[in-house]
XYZ file of C-alpha atoms in Angstrom:
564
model
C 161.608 56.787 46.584
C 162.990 53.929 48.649
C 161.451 51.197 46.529
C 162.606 52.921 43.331
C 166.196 52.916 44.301
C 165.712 48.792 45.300
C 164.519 48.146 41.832
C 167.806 50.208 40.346
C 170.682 48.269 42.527
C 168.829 44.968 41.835
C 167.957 45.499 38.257
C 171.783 46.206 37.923
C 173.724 43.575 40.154
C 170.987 40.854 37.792
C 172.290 42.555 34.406
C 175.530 41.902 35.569
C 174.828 37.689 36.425
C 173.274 37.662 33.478
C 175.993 39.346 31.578
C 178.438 36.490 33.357
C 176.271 33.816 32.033
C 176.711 34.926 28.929
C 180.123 34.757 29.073
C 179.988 31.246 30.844
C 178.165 29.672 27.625
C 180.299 31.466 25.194
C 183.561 30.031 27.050
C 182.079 26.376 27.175
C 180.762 26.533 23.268
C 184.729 27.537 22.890
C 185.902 24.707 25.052
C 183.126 22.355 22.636
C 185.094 23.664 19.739
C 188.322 23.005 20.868
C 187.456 19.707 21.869
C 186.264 18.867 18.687
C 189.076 20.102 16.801
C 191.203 17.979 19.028
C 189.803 15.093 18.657
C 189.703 15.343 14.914
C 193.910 15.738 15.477
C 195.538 12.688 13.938
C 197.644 11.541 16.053
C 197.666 10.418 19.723
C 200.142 12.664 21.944
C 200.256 13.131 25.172
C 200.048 16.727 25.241
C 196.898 16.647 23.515
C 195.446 14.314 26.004
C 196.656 16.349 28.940
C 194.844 19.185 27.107
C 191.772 17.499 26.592
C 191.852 16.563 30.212
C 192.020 20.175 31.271
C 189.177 21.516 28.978
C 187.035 18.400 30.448
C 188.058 19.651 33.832
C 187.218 23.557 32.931
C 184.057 22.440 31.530
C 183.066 21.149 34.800
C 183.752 23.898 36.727
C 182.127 26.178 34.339
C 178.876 24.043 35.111
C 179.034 24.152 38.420
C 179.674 28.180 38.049
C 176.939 28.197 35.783
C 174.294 26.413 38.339
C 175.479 28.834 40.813
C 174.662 31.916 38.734
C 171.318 30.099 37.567
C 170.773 29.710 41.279
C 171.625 33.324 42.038
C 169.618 35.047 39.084
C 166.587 32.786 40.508
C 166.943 34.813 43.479
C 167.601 38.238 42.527
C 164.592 37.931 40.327
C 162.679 37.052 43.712
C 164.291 39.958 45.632
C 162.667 42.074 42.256
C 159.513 40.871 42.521
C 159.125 41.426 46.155
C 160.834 44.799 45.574
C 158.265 45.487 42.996
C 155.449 44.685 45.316
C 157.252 47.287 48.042
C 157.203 49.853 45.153
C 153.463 49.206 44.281
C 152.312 49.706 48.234
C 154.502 52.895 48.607
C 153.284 54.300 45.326
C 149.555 53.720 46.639
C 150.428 55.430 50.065
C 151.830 58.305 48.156
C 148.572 58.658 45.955
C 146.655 58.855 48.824
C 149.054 61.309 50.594
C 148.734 63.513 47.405
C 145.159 63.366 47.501
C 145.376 64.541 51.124
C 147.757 67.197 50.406
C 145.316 68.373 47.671
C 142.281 68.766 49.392
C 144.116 70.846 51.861
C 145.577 72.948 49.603
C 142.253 73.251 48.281
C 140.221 74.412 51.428
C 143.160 76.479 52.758
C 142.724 78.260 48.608
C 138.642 78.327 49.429
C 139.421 79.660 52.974
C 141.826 82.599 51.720
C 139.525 84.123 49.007
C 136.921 84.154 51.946
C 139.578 86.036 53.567
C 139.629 88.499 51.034
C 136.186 88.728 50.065
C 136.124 89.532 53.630
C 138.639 92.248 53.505
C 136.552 93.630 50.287
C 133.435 94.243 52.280
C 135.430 95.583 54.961
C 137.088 98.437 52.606
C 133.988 98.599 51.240
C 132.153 99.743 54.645
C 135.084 101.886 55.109
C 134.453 103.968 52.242
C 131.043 104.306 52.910
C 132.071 105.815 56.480
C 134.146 107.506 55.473
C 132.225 108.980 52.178
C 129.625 109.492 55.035
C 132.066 111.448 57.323
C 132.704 113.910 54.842
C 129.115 114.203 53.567
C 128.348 114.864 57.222
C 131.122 117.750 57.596
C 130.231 119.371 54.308
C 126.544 119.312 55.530
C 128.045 120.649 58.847
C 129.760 123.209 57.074
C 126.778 124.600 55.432
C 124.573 124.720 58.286
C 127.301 126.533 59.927
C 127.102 129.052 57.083
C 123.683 129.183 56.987
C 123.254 129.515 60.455
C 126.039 132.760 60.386
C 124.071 134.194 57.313
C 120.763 133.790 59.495
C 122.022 135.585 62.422
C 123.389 138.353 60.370
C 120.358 139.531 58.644
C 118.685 138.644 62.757
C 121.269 141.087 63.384
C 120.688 143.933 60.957
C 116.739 143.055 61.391
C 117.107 144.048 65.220
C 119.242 147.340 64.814
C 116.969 148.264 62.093
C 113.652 147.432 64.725
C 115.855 149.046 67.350
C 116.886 152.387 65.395
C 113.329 152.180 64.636
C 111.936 152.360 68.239
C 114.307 154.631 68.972
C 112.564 157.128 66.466
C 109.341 156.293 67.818
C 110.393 156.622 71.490
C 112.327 160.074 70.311
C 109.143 161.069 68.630
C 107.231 160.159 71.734
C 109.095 162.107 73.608
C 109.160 165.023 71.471
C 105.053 165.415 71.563
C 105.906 164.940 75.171
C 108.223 167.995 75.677
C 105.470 170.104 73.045
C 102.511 169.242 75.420
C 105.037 170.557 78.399
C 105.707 173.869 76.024
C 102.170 174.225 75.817
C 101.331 173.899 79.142
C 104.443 176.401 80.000
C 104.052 178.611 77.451
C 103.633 181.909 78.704
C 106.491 181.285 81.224
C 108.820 180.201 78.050
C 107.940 183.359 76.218
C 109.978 185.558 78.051
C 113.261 183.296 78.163
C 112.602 182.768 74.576
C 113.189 186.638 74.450
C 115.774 186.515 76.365
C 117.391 183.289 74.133
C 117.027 185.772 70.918
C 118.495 188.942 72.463
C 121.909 186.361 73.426
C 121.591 185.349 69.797
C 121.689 188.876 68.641
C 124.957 189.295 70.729
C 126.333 185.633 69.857
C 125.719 186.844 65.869
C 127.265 189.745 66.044
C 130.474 188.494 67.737
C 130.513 185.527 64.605
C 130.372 188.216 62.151
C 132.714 190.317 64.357
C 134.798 187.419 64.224
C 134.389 186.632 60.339
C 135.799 190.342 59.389
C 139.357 188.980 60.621
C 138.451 185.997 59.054
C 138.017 183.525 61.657
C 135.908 180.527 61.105
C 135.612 177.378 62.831
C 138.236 174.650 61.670
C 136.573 172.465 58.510
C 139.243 170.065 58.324
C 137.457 166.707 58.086
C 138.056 165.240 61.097
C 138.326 161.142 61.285
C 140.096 161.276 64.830
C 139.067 160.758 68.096
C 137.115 162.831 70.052
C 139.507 163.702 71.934
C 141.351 165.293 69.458
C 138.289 167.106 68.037
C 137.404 168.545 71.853
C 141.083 169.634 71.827
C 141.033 171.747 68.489
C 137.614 172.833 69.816
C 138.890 174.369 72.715
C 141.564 175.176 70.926
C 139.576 177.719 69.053
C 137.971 178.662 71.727
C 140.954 180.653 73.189
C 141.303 181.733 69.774
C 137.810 183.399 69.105
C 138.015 184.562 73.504
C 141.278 186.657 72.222
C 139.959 188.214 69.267
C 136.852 189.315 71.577
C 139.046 190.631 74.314
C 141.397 191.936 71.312
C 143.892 190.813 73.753
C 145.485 188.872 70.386
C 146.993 192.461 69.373
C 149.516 194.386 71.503
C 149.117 197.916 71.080
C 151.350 200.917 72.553
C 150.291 204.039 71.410
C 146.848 205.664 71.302
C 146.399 207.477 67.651
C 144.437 210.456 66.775
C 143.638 211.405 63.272
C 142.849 214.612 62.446
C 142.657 215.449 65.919
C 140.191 213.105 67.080
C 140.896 210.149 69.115
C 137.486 208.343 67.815
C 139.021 208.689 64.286
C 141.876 206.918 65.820
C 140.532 203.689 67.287
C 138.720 203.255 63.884
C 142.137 203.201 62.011
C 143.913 201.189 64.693
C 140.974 198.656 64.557
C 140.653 198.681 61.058
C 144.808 197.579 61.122
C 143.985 194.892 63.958
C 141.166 193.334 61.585
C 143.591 193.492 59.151
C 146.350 192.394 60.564
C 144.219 189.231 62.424
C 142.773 188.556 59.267
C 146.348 188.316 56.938
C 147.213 185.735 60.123
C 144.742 183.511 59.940
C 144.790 183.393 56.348
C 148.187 182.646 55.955
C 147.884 179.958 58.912
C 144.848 178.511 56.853
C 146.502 178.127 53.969
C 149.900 176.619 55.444
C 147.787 174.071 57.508
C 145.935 173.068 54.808
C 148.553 172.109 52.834
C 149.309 169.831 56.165
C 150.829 166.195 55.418
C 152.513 163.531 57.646
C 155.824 164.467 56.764
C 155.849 168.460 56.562
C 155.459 169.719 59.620
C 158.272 171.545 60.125
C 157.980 173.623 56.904
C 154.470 174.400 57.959
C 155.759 175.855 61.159
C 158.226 177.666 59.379
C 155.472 179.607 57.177
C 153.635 180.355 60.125
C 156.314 181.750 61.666
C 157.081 183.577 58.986
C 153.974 185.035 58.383
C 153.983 186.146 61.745
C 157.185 188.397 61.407
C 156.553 189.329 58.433
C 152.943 191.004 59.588
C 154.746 191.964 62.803
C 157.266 193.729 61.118
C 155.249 195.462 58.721
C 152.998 196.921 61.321
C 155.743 198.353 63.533
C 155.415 201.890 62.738
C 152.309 201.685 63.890
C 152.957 200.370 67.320
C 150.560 196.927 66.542
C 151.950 193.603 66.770
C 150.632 189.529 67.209
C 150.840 188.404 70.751
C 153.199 185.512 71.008
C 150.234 183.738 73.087
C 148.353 183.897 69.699
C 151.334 182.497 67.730
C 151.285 179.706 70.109
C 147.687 179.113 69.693
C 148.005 178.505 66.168
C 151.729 176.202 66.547
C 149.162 173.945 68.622
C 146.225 174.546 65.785
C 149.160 173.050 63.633
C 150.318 170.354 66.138
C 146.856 169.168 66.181
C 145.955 169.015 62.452
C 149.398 167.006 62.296
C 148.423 164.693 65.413
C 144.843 163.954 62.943
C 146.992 163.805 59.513
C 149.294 161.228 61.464
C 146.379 158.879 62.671
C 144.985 158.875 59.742
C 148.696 157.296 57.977
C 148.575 155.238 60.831
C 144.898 154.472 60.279
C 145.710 153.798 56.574
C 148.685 151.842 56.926
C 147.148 149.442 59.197
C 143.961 148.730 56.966
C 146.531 148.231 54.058
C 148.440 145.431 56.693
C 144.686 144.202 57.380
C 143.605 144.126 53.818
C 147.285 142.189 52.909
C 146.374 139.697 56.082
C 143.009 139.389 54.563
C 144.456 138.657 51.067
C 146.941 136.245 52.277
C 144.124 134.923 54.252
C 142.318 134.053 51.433
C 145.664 132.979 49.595
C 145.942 130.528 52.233
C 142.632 129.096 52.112
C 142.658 129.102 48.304
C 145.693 127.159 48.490
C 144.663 124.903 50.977
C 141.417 124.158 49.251
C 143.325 123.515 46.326
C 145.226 120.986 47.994
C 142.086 119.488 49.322
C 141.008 118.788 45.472
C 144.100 117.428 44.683
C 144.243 114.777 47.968
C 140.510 113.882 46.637
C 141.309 113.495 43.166
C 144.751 110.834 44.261
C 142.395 109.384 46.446
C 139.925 108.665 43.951
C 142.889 107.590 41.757
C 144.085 105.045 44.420
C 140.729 103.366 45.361
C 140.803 102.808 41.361
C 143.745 100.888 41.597
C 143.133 99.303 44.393
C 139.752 97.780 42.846
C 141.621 97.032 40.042
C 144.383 95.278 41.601
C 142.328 93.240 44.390
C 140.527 91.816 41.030
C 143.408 90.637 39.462
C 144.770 88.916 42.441
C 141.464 87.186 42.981
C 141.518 85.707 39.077
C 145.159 84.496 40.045
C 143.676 82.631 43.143
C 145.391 84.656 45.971
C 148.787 83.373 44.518
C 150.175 86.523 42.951
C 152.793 87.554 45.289
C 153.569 90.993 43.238
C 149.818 92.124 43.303
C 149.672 91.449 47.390
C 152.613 93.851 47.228
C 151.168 96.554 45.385
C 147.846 96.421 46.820
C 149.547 97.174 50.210
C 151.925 99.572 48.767
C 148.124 101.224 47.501
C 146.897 101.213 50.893
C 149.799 102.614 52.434
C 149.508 105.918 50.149
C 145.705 105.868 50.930
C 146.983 105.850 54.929
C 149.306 108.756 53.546
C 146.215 110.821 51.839
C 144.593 110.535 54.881
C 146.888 111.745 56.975
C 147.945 114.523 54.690
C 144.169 115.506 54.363
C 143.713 115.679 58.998
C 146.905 117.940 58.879
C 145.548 119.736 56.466
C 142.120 119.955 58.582
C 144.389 121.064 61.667
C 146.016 124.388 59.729
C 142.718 124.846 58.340
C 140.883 125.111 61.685
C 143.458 126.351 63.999
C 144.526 129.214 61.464
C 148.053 130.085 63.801
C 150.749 127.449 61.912
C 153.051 128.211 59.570
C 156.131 129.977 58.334
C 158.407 132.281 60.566
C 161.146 133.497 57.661
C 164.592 135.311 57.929
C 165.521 136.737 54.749
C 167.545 139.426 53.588
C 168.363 141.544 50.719
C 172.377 142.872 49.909
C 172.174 144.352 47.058
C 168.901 146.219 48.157
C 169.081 146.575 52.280
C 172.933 146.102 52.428
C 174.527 143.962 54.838
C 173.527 143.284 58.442
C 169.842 144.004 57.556
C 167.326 141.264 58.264
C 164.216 140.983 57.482
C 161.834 138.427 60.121
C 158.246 138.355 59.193
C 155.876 135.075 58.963
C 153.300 133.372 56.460
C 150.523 130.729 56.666
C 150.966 129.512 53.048
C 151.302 125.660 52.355
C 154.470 127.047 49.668
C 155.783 129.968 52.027
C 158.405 130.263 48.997
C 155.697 131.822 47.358
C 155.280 135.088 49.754
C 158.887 135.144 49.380
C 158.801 135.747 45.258
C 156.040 138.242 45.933
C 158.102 140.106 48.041
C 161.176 139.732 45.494
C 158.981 141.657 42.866
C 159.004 144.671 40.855
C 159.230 146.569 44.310
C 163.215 146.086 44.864
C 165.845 145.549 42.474
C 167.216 142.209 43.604
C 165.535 139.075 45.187
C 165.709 137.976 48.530
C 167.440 135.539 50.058
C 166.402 133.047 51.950
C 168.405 131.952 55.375
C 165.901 130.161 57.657
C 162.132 128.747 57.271
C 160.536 127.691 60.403
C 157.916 125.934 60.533
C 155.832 126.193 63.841
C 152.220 125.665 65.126
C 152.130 129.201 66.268
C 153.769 131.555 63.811
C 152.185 134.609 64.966
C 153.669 133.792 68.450
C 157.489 132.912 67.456
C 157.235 136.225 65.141
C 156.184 138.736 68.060
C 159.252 137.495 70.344
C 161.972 137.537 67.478
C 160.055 141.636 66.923
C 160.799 141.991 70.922
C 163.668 140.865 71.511
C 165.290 142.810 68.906
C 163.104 145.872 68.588
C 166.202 147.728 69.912
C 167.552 147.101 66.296
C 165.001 148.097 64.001
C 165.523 149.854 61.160
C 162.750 151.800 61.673
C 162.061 152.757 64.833
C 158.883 154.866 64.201
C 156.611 152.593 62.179
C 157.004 148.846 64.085
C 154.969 147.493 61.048
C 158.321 147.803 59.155
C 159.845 144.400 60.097
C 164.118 145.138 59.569
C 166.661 144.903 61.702
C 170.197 145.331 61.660
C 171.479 142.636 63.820
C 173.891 139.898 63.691
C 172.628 136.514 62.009
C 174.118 134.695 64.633
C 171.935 136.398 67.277
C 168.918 135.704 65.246
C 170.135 132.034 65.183
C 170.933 131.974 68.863
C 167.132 133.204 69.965
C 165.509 131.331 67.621
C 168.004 128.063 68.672
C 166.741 128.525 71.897
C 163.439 129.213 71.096
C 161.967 126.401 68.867
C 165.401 124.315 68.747
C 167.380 123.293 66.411
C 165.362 121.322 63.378
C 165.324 123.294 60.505
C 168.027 124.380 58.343
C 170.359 128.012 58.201
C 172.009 129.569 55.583
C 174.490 131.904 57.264
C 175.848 133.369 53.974
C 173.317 135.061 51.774
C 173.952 134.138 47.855
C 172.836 137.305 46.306
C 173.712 135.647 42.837
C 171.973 138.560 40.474
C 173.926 141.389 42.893
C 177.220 139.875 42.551
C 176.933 139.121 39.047
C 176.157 142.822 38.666
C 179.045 144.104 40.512
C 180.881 141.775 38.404
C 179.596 142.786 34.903
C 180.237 146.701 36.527
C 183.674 146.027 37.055
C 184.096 144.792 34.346
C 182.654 147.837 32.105
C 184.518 150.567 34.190
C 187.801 148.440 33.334
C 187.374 148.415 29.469
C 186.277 151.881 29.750
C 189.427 152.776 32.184
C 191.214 151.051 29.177
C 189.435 152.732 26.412
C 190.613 156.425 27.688
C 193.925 155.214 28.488
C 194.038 154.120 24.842
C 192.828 157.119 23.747
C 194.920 159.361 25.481
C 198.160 157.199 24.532
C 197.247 158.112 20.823
């Protein structure tokens, strides 16, 4: 660089000497002329020789300038040659620099792609793995299963054995107890006798007890036992007054025809009767029994009871209230049984919608599993493409480095996505804790808190703003929390005083302030989710709106009409 600008000052300062030179030789060929035309001037004046004496003189000096300039161009030519010979050495270092600077560039371009090649493998071995890691927990996976399925049918295999030896043993110990009755025979005989004559009695009570119709209760029990030992004993008493015919009061002693035998037959014959209209009537009002009519079947029995009561009042028979009571706790019972059995039903129906959204859940989270596989698959795709091009461009391509790492970074993402995913999936307790409520449904000040382990929780809340209820729900908070079933239970505590229904605690409204509900779950699970304090109830305003509107044209219409 140096040498080149040398060469361009010299070059120029010797154009310039040159260019005086020039001017030199063109001034002396002038002064020549002049001369010559001088001399060839007739005539001798003294002007002309002062004249000629001057251009002699000029010409002189202009020699003398031009030996100096001669002088000087000789050395600015050696100043360019030497400069030339500075140029040529500094041009031959800077080849040999360049060739340097080349075969570095070159290893440190041989060096990088190893680098990468590198990297390749690397990825490469971290598929595998991590192909391998899943192959592993699938495999794990289906042992498990298998290993469940195996000690199921162990299971049934053993109760079945075990049932089995229980006949055997039972059977066992029935030729047991025969080889005892034949050794004892002759001793059992005689209580054998004495079994049948307490049969005799026993039957002739039952049928006794069958002529005022009386039978033992065949409502299908699915109760407890204790409720069954209770209606047991309950008729019991029942069957113990109808012996004792305590269950009729009677006050006078009748005689027909004179004969006091006669009597007792008739006055029987109106107890049967009279027992037997009871219980029938109480039979048929229980058995029309439901959850939510007890107090009409208490009325009917009631009834029935005055009404045979009052009947038989001429003749000095009437129920004992004990008797009425008897069959009010008959009626209490069958309730108790039909009310277990809602309760029974109502909580399979909860258990069967757990099990569905349980299996909505899974479904959905499987789902999501396919589609984290398929974008994986999608980005190792791009990143093989990618890492090829930016080998071809000789690790240069700044733009493919970029999206390759962009790539990676959303495979980092998929990954992450897919342990999260793992987590719900195993733990089975995270998810959703909503508030919603419903105005144009519920009304104002009615809440509804309730929870769902859906990846889209929005989802449960469009199920629940179906056909069922006129209006959809709105939506004012949407926790999410890593133990939903938890955070639930408290809110249903801490405001169970509020419920809307204060019988079945499966119904999950309350009538409460939103601002309480934000305060307990503020201090709760803090503050970082968002709540809607006003409900937008868009379709139930728009309603009252287009309702308005109609009652004011027709408000208008009849006003028109009547004007006219």
């Amino acid at each position: 660089m140096l040498g080149g600008v040398l060469l361009f000052v010299t070059t120029r300062k010797y154009k310039k000497i040159v260019n005086e030179l020039l001017e030199c030789s063109s001034a002396k060929e002038q002064i020549k002329k002049d001369l010559s035309e001088t001399i060839n001037v007739s005539g001798t004046h003294n002007d002309i020789s002062i004249r000629i004496e001057e251009l002699l003189k000029k010409e002189s000096e202009l020699n003398d300038s031009i030996l100096t300039k001669e002088k000087l161009s000789k050395d600015l030519t050696d100043q360019i040659e030497n400069s030339n010979k500075e140029i040529s050495t500094l041009n031959g270092e800077l080849r040999t620099t360049n060739k340097i600077l080349n075969e570095s560039q070159f290893k440190l371009r041989k060096y990088h792609l190893m680098h990468l090649q590198q990297q390749l493998k690397v990825r490469g071995y971290q598929l595998e793995l991590k192909n391998i890691h899943n192959y592993v927990v699938n495999q794990s996976n289906e042992i498990h299963s298998t290993i469940k399925k195996h000690e199921i049918k162990l299971s049934n295999r053993l109760e079945k054995e075990i049932k089995k030896k229980k006949t055997q043993l039972l059977k066992i110990e029935s030729d047991i107890q025969k080889a005892d009755t034949v050794i004892r025979q002759k001793g059992e005989l005689l209580e054998e006798v004495s079994e049948l004559k307490k049969n005799v009695i026993l039957l002739s009570e039952e049928h006794m007890l069958q002529e005022v119709s009386f039978y033992k209760n065949v409502y299908p029990f699915t109760t407890t036992e204790q409720f069954k030992e209770e209606l047991h004993h309950n008729n019991e008493k029942q069957k113990e007054m109808i012996r004792n015919k305590s269950a009729i009061h009677s006050t006078i002693t009748w005689t027909v025809n004179g004969s006091e035998r006669e009597g007792r037959k008739m006055t029987n014959s109106n107890i049967r009767f009279m027992i037997r209209s009871f219980n029938i009537d109480c039979d048929n009002a229980i058995s029309t029994m439901r959850h939510s009519n007890i107090s009409t079947v208490e009325k009917r029995i009631e009834k029935s009871f005055n009404d045979i009561n009052r009947l038989n009042k001429k003749n000095s028979l009437s129920i004992v209230d004990e008797y009425l009571s008897l069959k009010i706790d008959e009626m209490q019972l069958v309730y108790e049984r039909f009310k277990m059995e809602q309760e029974q039903k109502e909580l399979l129906r909860d258990l069967k919608e757990e099990e569905r959204e349980r299996k909505k859940v899974e479904k959905e989270i499987r789902g999501k599993f396919t589609e984290l596989r398929e974008r994986e698959k999608e980005l190792e795709k791009q990143w093989k493409i990618l890492n090829k091009e930016y080998l071809k461009s000789d690790c240069l391509d700044d733009d493919l480095l970029h999206q390759i790492k962009e790539v990676e970074s959303n495979m980092e993402l998929v990954e992450i996505k897919r342990e999260e995913l793992n987590e719900r999936l195993e733990v089975g307790r995270s998810g959703h804790v909503y508030i919603i409520s419903n105005v144009g449904t519920l009304g104002e000040g009615i809440y509804k808190i309730g929870m769902t382990k859906r990846l889209e929780p929005l989802e449960r809340i469009k199920e629940l703003s179906a056909a069922s209820v006129p209006f959809i729900y709105d939506v004012h908070a949407m926790i999410l929390t890593d133990d939903a079933p938890a955070l639930e239970n408290h809110l249903h505590k801490v405001f169970r005083d509020y419920r809307v229904n204060m019988v079945n605690n499966r119904k999950e409204f309350f009538e409460v302030s939103l601002d309480q509900i934000k305060q307990e779950v503020y201090a709760k699970v803090g503050k970082n989710f968002i709540f809607e304090d006003r409900p937008m109830a868009t379709q139930y305003y728009e309603t009252l709106a287009i309702k308005n509107a109609l009652e004011i044209a027709n408000n208008s219409f009849y006003s028109e009409a009547a004007f006219y």
